[in-house]
Coordinates of N, CA, C and O in Angstrom, one line a residue:
M1 N -19.8 -75.9 -18.1 CA -20.6 -76.5 -19.1 C -20.1 -77.9 -19.3 O -18.9 -78.1 -19.9
T2 N -20.8 -79.0 -19.0 CA -20.3 -80.4 -19.2 C -20.9 -80.9 -20.4 O -22.1 -80.8 -20.7
S3 N -20.2 -81.3 -21.5 CA -20.5 -82.1 -22.6 C -20.1 -83.5 -22.5 O -19.4 -84.1 -21.7
S4 N -21.0 -84.2 -23.6 CA -20.7 -85.7 -23.5 C -19.4 -86.0 -24.3 O -18.7 -85.2 -24.8
P5 N -18.7 -87.1 -23.8 CA -17.2 -87.5 -24.0 C -17.1 -87.5 -25.8 O -16.2 -87.2 -26.4
V6 N -18.3 -88.0 -26.4 CA -18.3 -88.1 -27.7 C -18.3 -86.7 -28.5 O -17.6 -86.3 -29.3
S7 N -19.0 -85.6 -27.9 CA -19.0 -84.2 -28.3 C -17.8 -83.6 -28.1 O -17.2 -82.9 -28.8
Q8 N -17.3 -83.9 -26.8 CA -15.7 -83.2 -26.5 C -14.8 -83.7 -27.5 O -14.0 -83.0 -27.8
T9 N -14.9 -85.3 -27.8 CA -13.9 -85.6 -28.6 C -14.0 -85.1 -30.1 O -12.9 -84.7 -30.5
A10 N -15.2 -84.9 -30.6 CA -15.4 -84.2 -31.9 C -15.0 -82.8 -31.8 O -14.3 -82.2 -32.8
E11 N -15.3 -82.0 -30.7 CA -14.8 -80.9 -30.6 C -13.3 -80.7 -30.7 O -12.5 -80.0 -31.2
F12 N -12.6 -81.5 -29.8 CA -11.2 -81.4 -29.8 C -10.7 -81.9 -31.1 O -9.6 -81.0 -31.8
E13 N -11.2 -82.8 -31.8 CA -10.6 -83.1 -33.3 C -10.8 -82.1 -34.2 O -10.1 -81.7 -35.1
R14 N -11.9 -81.3 -34.2 CA -12.2 -80.3 -35.0 C -11.4 -79.1 -34.9 O -10.9 -78.5 -35.7
A15 N -11.1 -78.9 -33.7 CA -10.3 -77.6 -33.2 C -8.9 -78.1 -33.4 O -8.2 -77.0 -33.9
V16 N -8.4 -79.1 -33.1 CA -6.7 -79.3 -33.1 C -6.3 -79.7 -34.3 O -5.3 -79.6 -34.8
G17 N -7.3 -80.6 -35.1 CA -7.0 -81.2 -36.4 C -6.1 -80.1 -37.3 O -5.1 -80.6 -37.9
P18 N -6.7 -78.9 -37.7 CA -5.9 -78.4 -38.6 C -4.6 -77.6 -38.1 O -3.8 -77.4 -38.9
L19 N -4.3 -77.8 -36.8 CA -3.1 -77.2 -36.4 C -2.0 -78.5 -35.9 O -0.8 -78.1 -35.9
R20 N -2.2 -79.6 -36.5 CA -1.5 -80.7 -36.2 C -0.2 -80.7 -37.3 O 0.9 -80.9 -36.7
A21 N -0.4 -80.2 -38.5 CA 0.8 -80.2 -39.4 C 1.8 -79.1 -38.9 O 2.9 -79.2 -38.9
E22 N 1.1 -78.0 -38.4 CA 1.9 -76.9 -37.9 C 2.7 -77.5 -36.5 O 4.0 -77.0 -36.3
L23 N 2.0 -77.9 -35.8 CA 2.6 -78.6 -34.5 C 3.8 -79.6 -34.9 O 5.0 -79.6 -34.3
Q24 N 3.6 -80.4 -35.9 CA 4.7 -81.3 -36.5 C 6.0 -80.5 -36.8 O 7.0 -81.0 -36.6
R25 N 5.6 -79.6 -37.7 CA 6.8 -78.6 -38.3 C 7.5 -77.9 -37.2 O 8.8 -78.1 -37.1
V26 N 6.9 -77.4 -36.1 CA 7.8 -76.7 -35.1 C 8.2 -77.8 -34.3 O 9.5 -77.7 -33.7
A27 N 7.8 -79.0 -33.9 CA 8.4 -80.0 -33.3 C 9.6 -80.6 -33.8 O 10.6 -80.7 -33.3
R28 N 9.6 -80.6 -35.2 CA 10.9 -81.0 -36.0 C 12.0 -80.0 -35.7 O 13.1 -80.4 -35.5
R29 N 11.6 -78.9 -35.6 CA 12.6 -77.9 -35.3 C 13.3 -77.9 -34.0 O 14.4 -77.9 -33.8
Y30 N 12.6 -78.3 -33.2 CA 12.8 -78.4 -31.7 C 13.7 -79.8 -31.4 O 14.6 -79.7 -31.0
T31 N 13.3 -80.8 -32.0 CA 13.9 -82.1 -31.9 C 15.0 -82.3 -32.7 O 15.9 -83.2 -32.3
G32 N 14.9 -81.9 -34.0 CA 16.1 -82.1 -35.0 C 16.0 -83.4 -35.8 O 16.5 -83.9 -36.6
N33 N 14.7 -84.2 -35.5 CA 14.7 -85.6 -36.4 C 13.0 -85.8 -36.1 O 12.2 -85.4 -35.2
A34 N 12.5 -86.5 -37.2 CA 10.9 -86.9 -37.4 C 10.5 -87.6 -36.4 O 9.4 -87.5 -35.8
H35 N 11.4 -88.7 -35.7 CA 10.7 -89.7 -34.9 C 10.6 -88.8 -33.4 O 9.5 -89.1 -32.9
D36 N 11.5 -88.1 -33.1 CA 11.4 -87.4 -31.8 C 10.3 -86.3 -32.0 O 9.6 -86.1 -30.9
A37 N 10.1 -85.7 -32.9 CA 9.1 -84.8 -33.3 C 7.7 -85.3 -33.2 O 6.7 -84.8 -32.6
E38 N 7.7 -86.7 -33.9 CA 6.4 -87.4 -33.7 C 6.2 -87.7 -32.3 O 4.8 -87.4 -31.8
D39 N 7.1 -88.0 -31.5 CA 6.7 -88.2 -30.1 C 6.5 -87.1 -29.4 O 5.5 -87.1 -28.5
L40 N 7.0 -85.9 -29.7 CA 6.7 -84.6 -29.0 C 5.3 -84.1 -29.3 O 4.5 -83.7 -28.4
V41 N 4.8 -84.3 -30.6 CA 3.4 -84.0 -30.8 C 2.5 -85.1 -30.1 O 1.5 -84.5 -29.6
Q42 N 2.9 -86.2 -30.2 CA 1.7 -87.1 -29.4 C 1.7 -86.9 -28.2 O 0.5 -86.8 -27.5
E43 N 2.9 -86.6 -27.4 CA 2.7 -86.3 -25.8 C 2.2 -84.9 -25.7 O 1.5 -84.8 -24.8
T44 N 2.2 -83.8 -26.5 CA 1.5 -82.7 -26.6 C 0.0 -82.8 -26.6 O -0.8 -82.1 -25.8
L45 N -0.3 -83.6 -27.7 CA -1.8 -83.8 -27.8 C -2.3 -84.5 -26.7 O -3.5 -84.2 -26.4
A46 N -1.6 -85.5 -26.3 CA -2.1 -86.1 -24.9 C -2.5 -85.3 -23.8 O -3.5 -85.4 -23.2
K47 N -1.4 -84.2 -23.5 CA -1.8 -83.5 -22.4 C -2.8 -82.4 -22.8 O -3.5 -82.0 -22.0
A48 N -2.9 -82.0 -24.1 CA -4.0 -81.1 -24.4 C -5.3 -81.9 -24.2 O -6.3 -81.2 -23.8
W49 N -5.4 -83.1 -24.5 CA -6.8 -83.8 -24.5 C -6.9 -83.8 -23.0 O -8.1 -83.7 -22.6
N50 N -6.0 -84.1 -22.1 CA -6.2 -84.1 -20.6 C -6.8 -82.8 -20.2 O -7.6 -82.9 -19.4
G51 N -6.2 -81.8 -20.6 CA -6.6 -80.5 -20.1 C -7.7 -79.7 -21.1 O -8.0 -78.5 -20.6
F52 N -8.2 -80.4 -22.0 CA -9.2 -79.6 -23.0 C -10.3 -79.1 -22.2 O -10.8 -78.2 -22.6
E53 N -10.7 -79.9 -21.4 CA -12.1 -79.4 -20.3 C -11.8 -78.1 -19.8 O -12.7 -77.5 -19.7
S54 N -10.6 -77.8 -19.5 CA -10.3 -76.6 -18.8 C -9.8 -75.4 -19.7 O -10.0 -74.3 -19.4
F55 N -9.9 -75.8 -20.9 CA -9.5 -74.7 -22.1 C -10.7 -73.8 -22.3 O -11.9 -74.3 -22.3
D56 N -10.5 -72.7 -22.4 CA -11.6 -71.5 -22.5 C -11.9 -71.3 -24.0 O -10.9 -70.9 -24.8
P57 N -13.0 -71.6 -24.6 CA -13.3 -71.6 -26.1 C -12.9 -70.2 -26.7 O -12.6 -70.2 -28.0
G58 N -12.9 -69.1 -25.9 CA -12.8 -68.0 -26.6 C -11.2 -67.4 -26.7 O -11.1 -66.4 -27.2
T59 N -10.3 -68.3 -26.2 CA -9.0 -68.0 -26.0 C -8.3 -68.6 -27.3 O -9.0 -69.4 -28.0
N60 N -7.1 -68.3 -27.4 CA -6.2 -68.9 -28.6 C -5.8 -70.0 -28.5 O -4.8 -70.4 -27.6
L61 N -6.3 -71.2 -29.1 CA -6.1 -72.6 -29.0 C -4.7 -72.8 -29.5 O -3.8 -73.5 -28.8
R62 N -4.4 -72.2 -30.5 CA -3.0 -72.3 -31.0 C -1.8 -72.0 -30.2 O -0.8 -72.8 -30.0
A63 N -2.0 -71.1 -29.5 CA -1.0 -70.4 -28.5 C -1.1 -71.5 -27.3 O 0.0 -71.7 -26.7
W64 N -2.1 -72.0 -27.0 CA -2.3 -72.8 -25.8 C -1.5 -74.1 -26.2 O -1.0 -74.7 -25.4
L65 N -1.7 -74.7 -27.3 CA -1.1 -76.0 -27.9 C 0.4 -75.7 -27.9 O 1.1 -76.7 -27.4
F66 N 0.9 -74.6 -28.5 CA 2.3 -74.3 -28.5 C 3.0 -74.3 -27.2 O 4.2 -74.5 -26.8
R67 N 2.2 -73.6 -26.3 CA 2.8 -73.4 -25.0 C 2.9 -75.0 -24.3 O 3.9 -75.3 -23.6
I68 N 1.7 -75.8 -24.5 CA 2.2 -77.0 -23.8 C 3.2 -77.7 -24.5 O 4.0 -78.6 -23.9
M69 N 3.3 -77.5 -25.9 CA 4.5 -78.2 -26.5 C 5.7 -77.7 -26.3 O 6.9 -78.5 -25.9
V70 N 6.1 -76.4 -25.9 CA 7.2 -75.9 -25.6 C 7.7 -76.4 -24.1 O 8.8 -76.7 -23.8
N71 N 6.5 -76.5 -23.1 CA 6.8 -76.8 -21.8 C 7.2 -78.4 -21.7 O 8.0 -78.7 -21.1
T72 N 6.6 -79.1 -22.7 CA 6.9 -80.5 -22.7 C 8.2 -80.6 -23.3 O 8.9 -81.7 -22.9
W73 N 8.9 -80.1 -24.3 CA 9.9 -80.1 -24.9 C 11.0 -79.8 -23.8 O 12.1 -80.5 -23.7
I74 N 10.9 -78.6 -23.0 CA 11.7 -78.2 -22.1 C 11.9 -79.4 -21.0 O 13.0 -79.7 -20.6
S75 N 10.7 -79.7 -20.6 CA 10.9 -80.9 -19.6 C 11.7 -82.1 -20.2 O 12.6 -82.7 -19.3
G76 N 11.3 -82.6 -21.3 CA 12.2 -83.7 -21.7 C 13.5 -83.2 -21.9 O 14.4 -84.2 -21.8
H77 N 13.9 -82.1 -22.4 CA 15.2 -81.8 -22.7 C 16.1 -81.6 -21.4 O 17.1 -82.0 -21.3
R78 N 15.4 -81.0 -20.2 CA 16.0 -81.1 -18.8 C 16.3 -82.3 -18.6 O 17.4 -82.7 -17.8
R79 N 15.3 -83.4 -18.7 CA 15.4 -84.7 -18.2 C 16.5 -85.4 -18.9 O 17.3 -86.2 -18.2
T80 N 16.8 -85.3 -20.2 CA 17.8 -86.0 -21.0 C 19.2 -85.2 -20.6 O 20.0 -86.1 -20.6
E81 N 19.2 -84.0 -20.3 CA 20.6 -83.3 -19.7 C 21.0 -83.8 -18.6 O 22.3 -83.9 -18.4
R82 N 20.0 -84.1 -17.7 CA 20.4 -84.7 -16.4 C 20.8 -86.0 -16.5 O 21.6 -86.5 -15.5
R83 N 20.5 -86.8 -17.3 CA 21.0 -88.3 -17.5 C 22.2 -88.3 -17.9 O 22.9 -87.4 -18.7
P84 N 23.1 -89.2 -17.4 CA 24.4 -89.4 -17.9 C 24.4 -89.7 -19.4 O 23.6 -90.4 -19.9
R85 N 25.4 -89.4 -20.2 CA 25.7 -89.9 -21.4 C 25.7 -91.3 -21.8 O 26.4 -92.0 -20.9
E86 N 25.0 -91.7 -22.7 CA 25.0 -93.2 -23.0 C 25.8 -93.5 -24.2 O 25.7 -92.8 -25.3
L87 N 26.3 -94.6 -24.2 CA 27.1 -95.1 -25.2 C 26.7 -96.4 -25.6 O 26.6 -97.3 -24.8
L88 N 26.5 -96.7 -26.9 CA 26.2 -98.2 -27.1 C 27.2 -99.0 -27.0 O 28.5 -98.7 -27.2
T89 N 26.7 -100.3 -26.4 CA 27.8 -101.3 -26.1 C 28.4 -101.9 -27.4 O 29.6 -102.4 -27.2
D90 N 28.0 -101.6 -28.6 CA 28.6 -102.0 -29.6 C 30.0 -101.1 -29.9 O 30.9 -101.6 -30.4
T91 N 30.1 -99.8 -29.4 CA 31.0 -99.0 -29.5 C 32.1 -99.0 -28.5 O 33.3 -99.2 -28.8
F92 N 31.5 -99.2 -27.2 CA 32.7 -99.7 -26.1 C 31.8 -100.8 -25.3 O 30.8 -100.5 -24.7
S93 N 32.4 -101.6 -25.0 CA 32.1 -102.9 -24.2 C 32.5 -102.7 -22.9 O 33.0 -101.7 -22.6
D94 N 31.7 -103.5 -22.0 CA 32.1 -103.4 -20.6 C 33.4 -103.6 -20.2 O 34.2 -103.0 -19.3
A95 N 34.0 -104.5 -21.0 CA 35.4 -104.9 -20.8 C 36.3 -103.9 -21.2 O 37.1 -103.5 -20.4
Q96 N 36.0 -103.0 -22.1 CA 36.9 -102.1 -22.6 C 36.8 -100.7 -21.6 O 37.6 -100.2 -21.0
L97 N 35.5 -100.5 -21.1 CA 35.4 -99.4 -20.1 C 36.1 -100.0 -18.7 O 36.6 -99.1 -18.2
A98 N 36.2 -101.3 -18.6 CA 36.9 -101.6 -17.3 C 38.4 -101.8 -17.6 O 39.2 -102.1 -16.6
G99 N 38.9 -101.6 -18.7 CA 40.3 -101.5 -19.0 C 40.8 -102.8 -19.4 O 42.0 -103.1 -19.7
D100 N 39.9 -103.9 -19.6 CA 40.2 -105.3 -19.8 C 39.9 -105.5 -21.3 O 38.7 -105.3 -21.7
R101 N 40.8 -105.9 -22.1 CA 40.6 -106.0 -23.7 C 40.1 -107.5 -23.9 O 40.0 -107.9 -25.0
S102 N 40.1 -108.4 -23.0 CA 39.7 -109.7 -23.3 C 38.2 -109.7 -23.6 O 37.4 -108.9 -23.2
S103 N 37.7 -110.7 -24.5 CA 36.2 -110.8 -24.8 C 35.4 -111.8 -23.8 O 34.3 -111.9 -24.0
A104 N 36.2 -112.0 -22.7 CA 35.5 -112.7 -21.6 C 34.5 -112.0 -20.9 O 33.6 -112.6 -20.3
H105 N 34.6 -110.7 -20.7 CA 33.7 -110.0 -20.1 C 32.9 -109.1 -20.9 O 32.8 -107.8 -20.6
R106 N 32.3 -109.6 -21.8 CA 31.4 -108.9 -22.7 C 30.0 -108.5 -22.0 O 29.6 -109.2 -21.3
S107 N 29.4 -107.5 -22.6 CA 28.2 -107.1 -21.8 C 27.1 -108.0 -22.2 O 27.1 -108.7 -23.2
A108 N 25.9 -108.1 -21.5 CA 24.8 -108.9 -21.8 C 24.3 -108.5 -23.2 O 23.7 -109.6 -23.9
E109 N 24.2 -107.4 -23.5 CA 23.5 -107.0 -24.8 C 24.6 -107.5 -25.8 O 23.9 -108.0 -26.9
V110 N 25.8 -107.4 -25.9 CA 26.7 -108.0 -27.0 C 26.6 -109.4 -27.0 O 26.4 -110.1 -28.1
E111 N 26.3 -110.0 -25.7 CA 26.3 -111.4 -25.7 C 25.0 -112.0 -26.3 O 25.0 -112.8 -27.3
A112 N 24.0 -111.2 -26.2 CA 22.6 -111.5 -26.7 C 22.7 -111.4 -28.2 O 22.1 -112.2 -29.1
L113 N 23.2 -110.1 -28.7 CA 23.3 -110.1 -30.2 C 24.2 -111.1 -31.0 O 23.9 -111.5 -31.9
Q114 N 25.3 -111.4 -30.3 CA 26.2 -112.4 -31.0 C 25.4 -113.8 -30.7 O 25.8 -114.7 -31.8
G115 N 24.5 -114.1 -30.1 CA 23.9 -115.5 -29.9 C 22.7 -115.4 -31.0 O 21.9 -116.5 -31.1
L116 N 22.5 -114.2 -31.7 CA 21.4 -114.4 -32.7 C 21.7 -115.4 -33.8 O 22.8 -115.3 -34.1
P117 N 20.9 -116.1 -34.2 CA 21.1 -117.1 -35.1 C 21.6 -116.5 -36.6 O 22.3 -117.3 -37.2
D118 N 21.1 -115.4 -36.9 CA 21.4 -114.9 -38.5 C 22.2 -113.7 -38.3 O 21.6 -112.7 -37.7
G119 N 23.1 -113.8 -39.0 CA 23.9 -112.6 -39.0 C 23.2 -111.2 -39.7 O 23.5 -110.1 -39.3
R120 N 22.2 -111.5 -40.6 CA 21.4 -110.5 -41.2 C 20.5 -109.9 -40.2 O 20.5 -108.6 -40.0
L121 N 19.9 -110.5 -39.2 CA 19.1 -110.1 -38.2 C 20.0 -109.3 -37.1 O 19.7 -108.1 -36.7
R122 N 21.2 -109.8 -37.0 CA 22.2 -108.9 -36.1 C 22.5 -107.5 -36.7 O 22.5 -106.5 -36.1
Q123 N 22.6 -107.6 -38.1 CA 23.1 -106.5 -39.1 C 21.7 -105.5 -39.0 O 21.9 -104.3 -38.8
A124 N 20.4 -106.1 -39.0 CA 19.3 -105.2 -39.1 C 19.0 -104.6 -37.8 O 18.9 -103.5 -37.8
F125 N 19.4 -105.3 -36.7 CA 19.1 -104.7 -35.3 C 20.1 -103.6 -35.2 O 20.1 -102.5 -34.4
A126 N 21.5 -103.8 -35.4 CA 22.4 -103.0 -35.2 C 22.2 -101.6 -36.2 O 22.7 -100.4 -35.7
A127 N 21.7 -101.8 -37.2 CA 21.2 -100.5 -38.1 C 20.2 -99.7 -37.4 O 19.9 -98.5 -37.9
L128 N 19.5 -100.1 -36.4 CA 18.5 -99.3 -35.8 C 18.9 -98.1 -35.1 O 20.1 -98.2 -34.4
P129 N 18.4 -97.0 -35.0 CA 19.0 -95.8 -34.1 C 19.0 -96.5 -32.7 O 18.1 -97.2 -32.4
G130 N 19.8 -95.6 -31.8 CA 19.8 -96.2 -30.4 C 18.7 -96.3 -29.6 O 18.4 -97.2 -29.1
T131 N 17.6 -95.3 -29.9 CA 16.4 -95.2 -28.9 C 15.6 -96.2 -29.4 O 14.9 -96.9 -28.6
L132 N 15.5 -96.7 -30.6 CA 14.7 -97.6 -31.0 C 15.2 -99.1 -30.6 O 14.6 -100.1 -30.3
S133 N 16.6 -99.1 -30.9 CA 17.3 -100.6 -30.7 C 16.9 -100.8 -29.2 O 16.8 -102.0 -28.7
R134 N 17.1 -99.7 -28.1 CA 17.1 -100.0 -26.9 C 15.8 -100.5 -26.3 O 15.5 -101.5 -25.7
A135 N 14.6 -99.9 -27.0 CA 13.3 -100.2 -26.7 C 12.9 -101.4 -27.2 O 12.4 -102.3 -26.4
V136 N 13.3 -101.9 -28.3 CA 12.8 -103.3 -28.8 C 13.8 -104.4 -28.1 O 13.2 -105.4 -27.7
Y137 N 14.9 -104.1 -27.8 CA 15.9 -104.9 -26.8 C 15.1 -105.2 -25.6 O 15.1 -106.4 -25.4
Y138 N 14.7 -104.3 -24.8 CA 14.3 -104.3 -23.6 C 12.8 -105.2 -23.9 O 12.5 -105.9 -23.0
A139 N 12.1 -104.9 -24.7 CA 10.8 -105.6 -24.9 C 10.8 -106.9 -25.3 O 10.2 -107.7 -24.8
D140 N 11.6 -107.2 -26.3 CA 11.8 -108.5 -27.0 C 12.8 -109.5 -26.6 O 12.6 -110.8 -26.3
V141 N 14.0 -108.8 -26.1 CA 15.0 -109.8 -25.6 C 15.0 -109.9 -24.2 O 15.0 -111.0 -23.4
G142 N 14.7 -108.5 -23.4 CA 14.6 -108.6 -22.0 C 13.4 -108.8 -21.3 O 13.4 -109.1 -20.1
Q143 N 12.3 -109.0 -22.3 CA 11.0 -109.3 -21.9 C 10.4 -108.4 -20.7 O 9.6 -108.7 -19.8
Y144 N 10.9 -107.1 -20.8 CA 10.4 -106.1 -19.7 C 8.8 -105.7 -20.3 O 8.7 -105.5 -21.4
A145 N 8.1 -105.3 -19.3 CA 6.7 -104.6 -19.7 C 7.0 -103.3 -20.4 O 8.1 -102.7 -19.8
Y146 N 6.0 -102.6 -21.0 CA 6.2 -101.6 -21.7 C 6.4 -100.4 -20.6 O 7.2 -99.5 -20.6
K147 N 5.6 -100.6 -19.3 CA 5.7 -99.7 -18.2 C 7.1 -99.5 -17.7 O 7.6 -98.7 -17.3
E148 N 7.7 -100.7 -17.5 CA 9.1 -100.9 -16.9 C 10.1 -100.1 -17.9 O 10.8 -99.5 -17.5
I149 N 9.8 -100.4 -19.1 CA 10.8 -99.5 -20.2 C 10.6 -98.2 -20.0 O 11.7 -97.4 -20.2
A150 N 9.4 -97.6 -19.8 CA 9.2 -96.3 -19.7 C 9.9 -95.6 -18.6 O 10.4 -94.6 -18.6
E151 N 9.9 -96.3 -17.4 CA 10.7 -96.1 -16.3 C 12.1 -96.0 -16.4 O 12.7 -95.1 -15.9
M152 N 12.6 -97.0 -17.0 CA 14.0 -97.2 -17.3 C 14.7 -96.2 -18.1 O 15.7 -95.6 -17.9
E153 N 13.7 -95.7 -19.3 CA 14.2 -94.7 -20.2 C 13.8 -93.3 -19.8 O 14.4 -92.4 -20.3
G154 N 13.0 -93.3 -18.6 CA 12.4 -91.8 -18.4 C 11.6 -91.4 -19.5 O 11.8 -90.0 -19.7
I155 N 10.8 -91.9 -20.1 CA 9.9 -91.5 -21.2 C 8.5 -91.9 -21.1 O 8.2 -92.9 -20.3
P156 N 7.6 -91.3 -21.6 CA 6.2 -91.6 -21.5 C 5.9 -93.0 -22.2 O 6.6 -93.4 -23.1
L157 N 4.8 -93.7 -21.7 CA 4.4 -95.0 -22.2 C 4.3 -94.8 -23.6 O 4.4 -95.9 -24.3
G158 N 3.6 -93.7 -24.1 CA 3.1 -93.8 -25.4 C 4.3 -93.8 -26.4 O 4.5 -94.5 -27.4
T159 N 5.6 -93.1 -25.9 CA 6.7 -93.0 -26.7 C 7.2 -94.3 -26.7 O 7.9 -94.7 -27.7
V160 N 7.4 -95.2 -25.7 CA 7.8 -96.6 -25.6 C 7.1 -97.4 -26.9 O 7.7 -98.0 -27.6
M161 N 5.8 -97.3 -26.8 CA 4.8 -98.0 -27.7 C 5.4 -97.7 -29.0 O 5.4 -98.4 -30.0
S162 N 5.3 -96.5 -29.3 CA 5.7 -95.8 -30.7 C 7.1 -96.4 -31.1 O 7.3 -96.6 -32.2
R163 N 8.1 -96.3 -30.2 CA 9.3 -96.6 -30.6 C 9.3 -98.0 -30.9 O 10.2 -98.6 -31.7
I164 N 8.8 -98.9 -30.1 CA 8.8 -100.5 -30.4 C 8.1 -100.6 -31.8 O 8.6 -101.5 -32.4
H165 N 7.0 -100.0 -32.0 CA 6.3 -100.2 -33.1 C 7.3 -99.9 -34.5 O 7.3 -100.6 -35.2
R166 N 7.8 -98.7 -34.3 CA 8.8 -98.4 -35.4 C 10.0 -99.3 -35.6 O 10.4 -99.6 -36.7
A167 N 10.6 -99.7 -34.4 CA 11.5 -100.7 -34.5 C 11.3 -101.9 -35.2 O 12.0 -102.5 -36.0
R168 N 10.3 -102.6 -34.8 CA 9.8 -103.8 -35.2 C 9.4 -103.6 -36.7 O 9.6 -104.5 -37.5
K169 N 8.8 -102.5 -37.0 CA 8.7 -102.2 -38.3 C 9.9 -102.2 -39.3 O 9.9 -102.9 -40.5
Q170 N 10.8 -101.5 -38.8 CA 12.2 -101.5 -39.6 C 12.6 -102.7 -39.7 O 13.5 -103.1 -40.7
L171 N 12.8 -103.7 -38.5 CA 13.4 -104.8 -38.8 C 12.5 -105.8 -39.8 O 13.1 -106.4 -40.3
R172 N 11.3 -105.7 -39.6 CA 10.5 -106.4 -40.6 C 10.9 -106.0 -42.2 O 11.2 -106.9 -43.0
L173 N 11.1 -104.8 -42.3 CA 11.4 -104.3 -43.7 C 12.7 -104.6 -44.2 O 13.1 -105.2 -45.3
A174 N 13.5 -104.7 -43.2 CA 15.1 -105.1 -43.4 C 15.2 -106.6 -43.7 O 15.9 -107.1 -44.5
L175 N 14.3 -107.4 -43.1 CA 14.4 -108.7 -43.1 C 13.3 -109.4 -44.0 O 13.1 -110.5 -44.2
S176 N 12.6 -108.5 -44.7 CA 11.4 -109.0 -45.3 C 11.7 -109.9 -46.6 O 11.0 -110.9 -47.0
D177 N 13.0 -109.8 -47.1 CA 13.3 -110.8 -48.3 C 14.0 -112.0 -47.8 O 14.4 -112.9 -48.7
L178 N 13.8 -112.4 -46.6 CA 14.5 -113.6 -46.0 C 13.6 -114.9 -46.5 O 14.2 -116.0 -46.8
D179 N 12.4 -114.7 -46.6 CA 11.5 -115.9 -46.9 C 11.1 -115.6 -48.6 O 10.0 -114.9 -48.7
P180 N 11.7 -116.2 -49.4 CA 11.5 -116.0 -50.8 C 10.1 -116.6 -51.3 O 9.4 -116.0 -52.2
A181 N 9.6 -117.5 -50.4 CA 8.3 -118.2 -50.9 C 7.1 -117.0 -50.7 O 6.2 -117.2 -51.3
R182 N 7.3 -116.2 -49.8 CA 6.3 -115.1 -49.5 C 6.2 -114.1 -50.5 O 5.1 -113.7 -50.7
H183 N 7.3 -113.9 -51.2 CA 7.3 -112.7 -52.3 C 7.1 -113.4 -53.6 O 7.1 -112.7 -54.6
A184 N 7.2 -114.8 -53.8 CA 7.3 -115.4 -55.2 C 6.0 -115.6 -55.8 O 5.0 -115.8 -55.1
A185 N 5.8 -115.3 -57.1 CA 4.5 -115.4 -57.7 C 4.1 -116.9 -57.8 O 5.1 -117.8 -57.8
P186 N 2.9 -117.2 -57.9 CA 2.5 -118.7 -57.8 C 3.0 -119.2 -59.0 O 2.8 -118.9 -60.3
D187 N 3.6 -120.5 -59.0 CA 4.1 -121.3 -59.9 C 3.0 -121.9 -60.7 O 2.1 -122.7 -60.2
S188 N 3.0 -121.9 -62.1 CA 1.9 -122.4 -62.8 C 2.0 -124.2 -62.6 O 1.0 -124.8 -62.6
A189 N 3.3 -124.6 -62.5 CA 3.3 -126.1 -62.3 C 2.7 -126.5 -60.9 O 2.3 -127.6 -60.9
T190 N 2.9 -125.7 -59.9 CA 2.5 -126.2 -58.5 C 0.9 -125.9 -58.4 O 0.2 -126.6 -57.4
A191 N 0.5 -125.0 -59.2 CA -0.9 -124.7 -59.1 C -1.8 -125.8 -59.9 O -3.0 -125.9 -59.4
A192 N -1.3 -126.5 -60.8 CA -2.1 -127.4 -61.4 C -2.3 -128.7 -60.7 O -2.1 -129.2 -59.6

């Protein structure tokens, strides 16, 4: 039975909507933090949407969604376990890893961060979690396309987009008080 895309979308939202909060809670238990849980739920719902046409309406939708989530989490976990451990360059520079203590051999990331004009911007960037800072670094400093970042990080494109969005939002919040004219109330002397 083929239905129109509009009715299929409405049916998917009607069926899955009430389960989203429960999916979020379980994803939080799997991942251990809210941001990765959000990514896991997003990826789960994307896979469910792609396969929704093959879902039998008489079967257990909740079990089907949770099976998709578990399989997605296991795949991501295995992918993460296969990758070598990553250390932020702020912790260990390339020169330190090579055994050379001189600052002449700093990594490109450290060079770029040191070249930022404002110490507060550097500080706000350093305060970002590693996954978010890498994503926004690749996008804004390295000028990589989202698809290239997804391939480099081994994550879905939607995850890259949400990480960059969250990182930019956190940077904006951290730096929002830089321009006092934006936040100042209109002065009665200048309004006249």
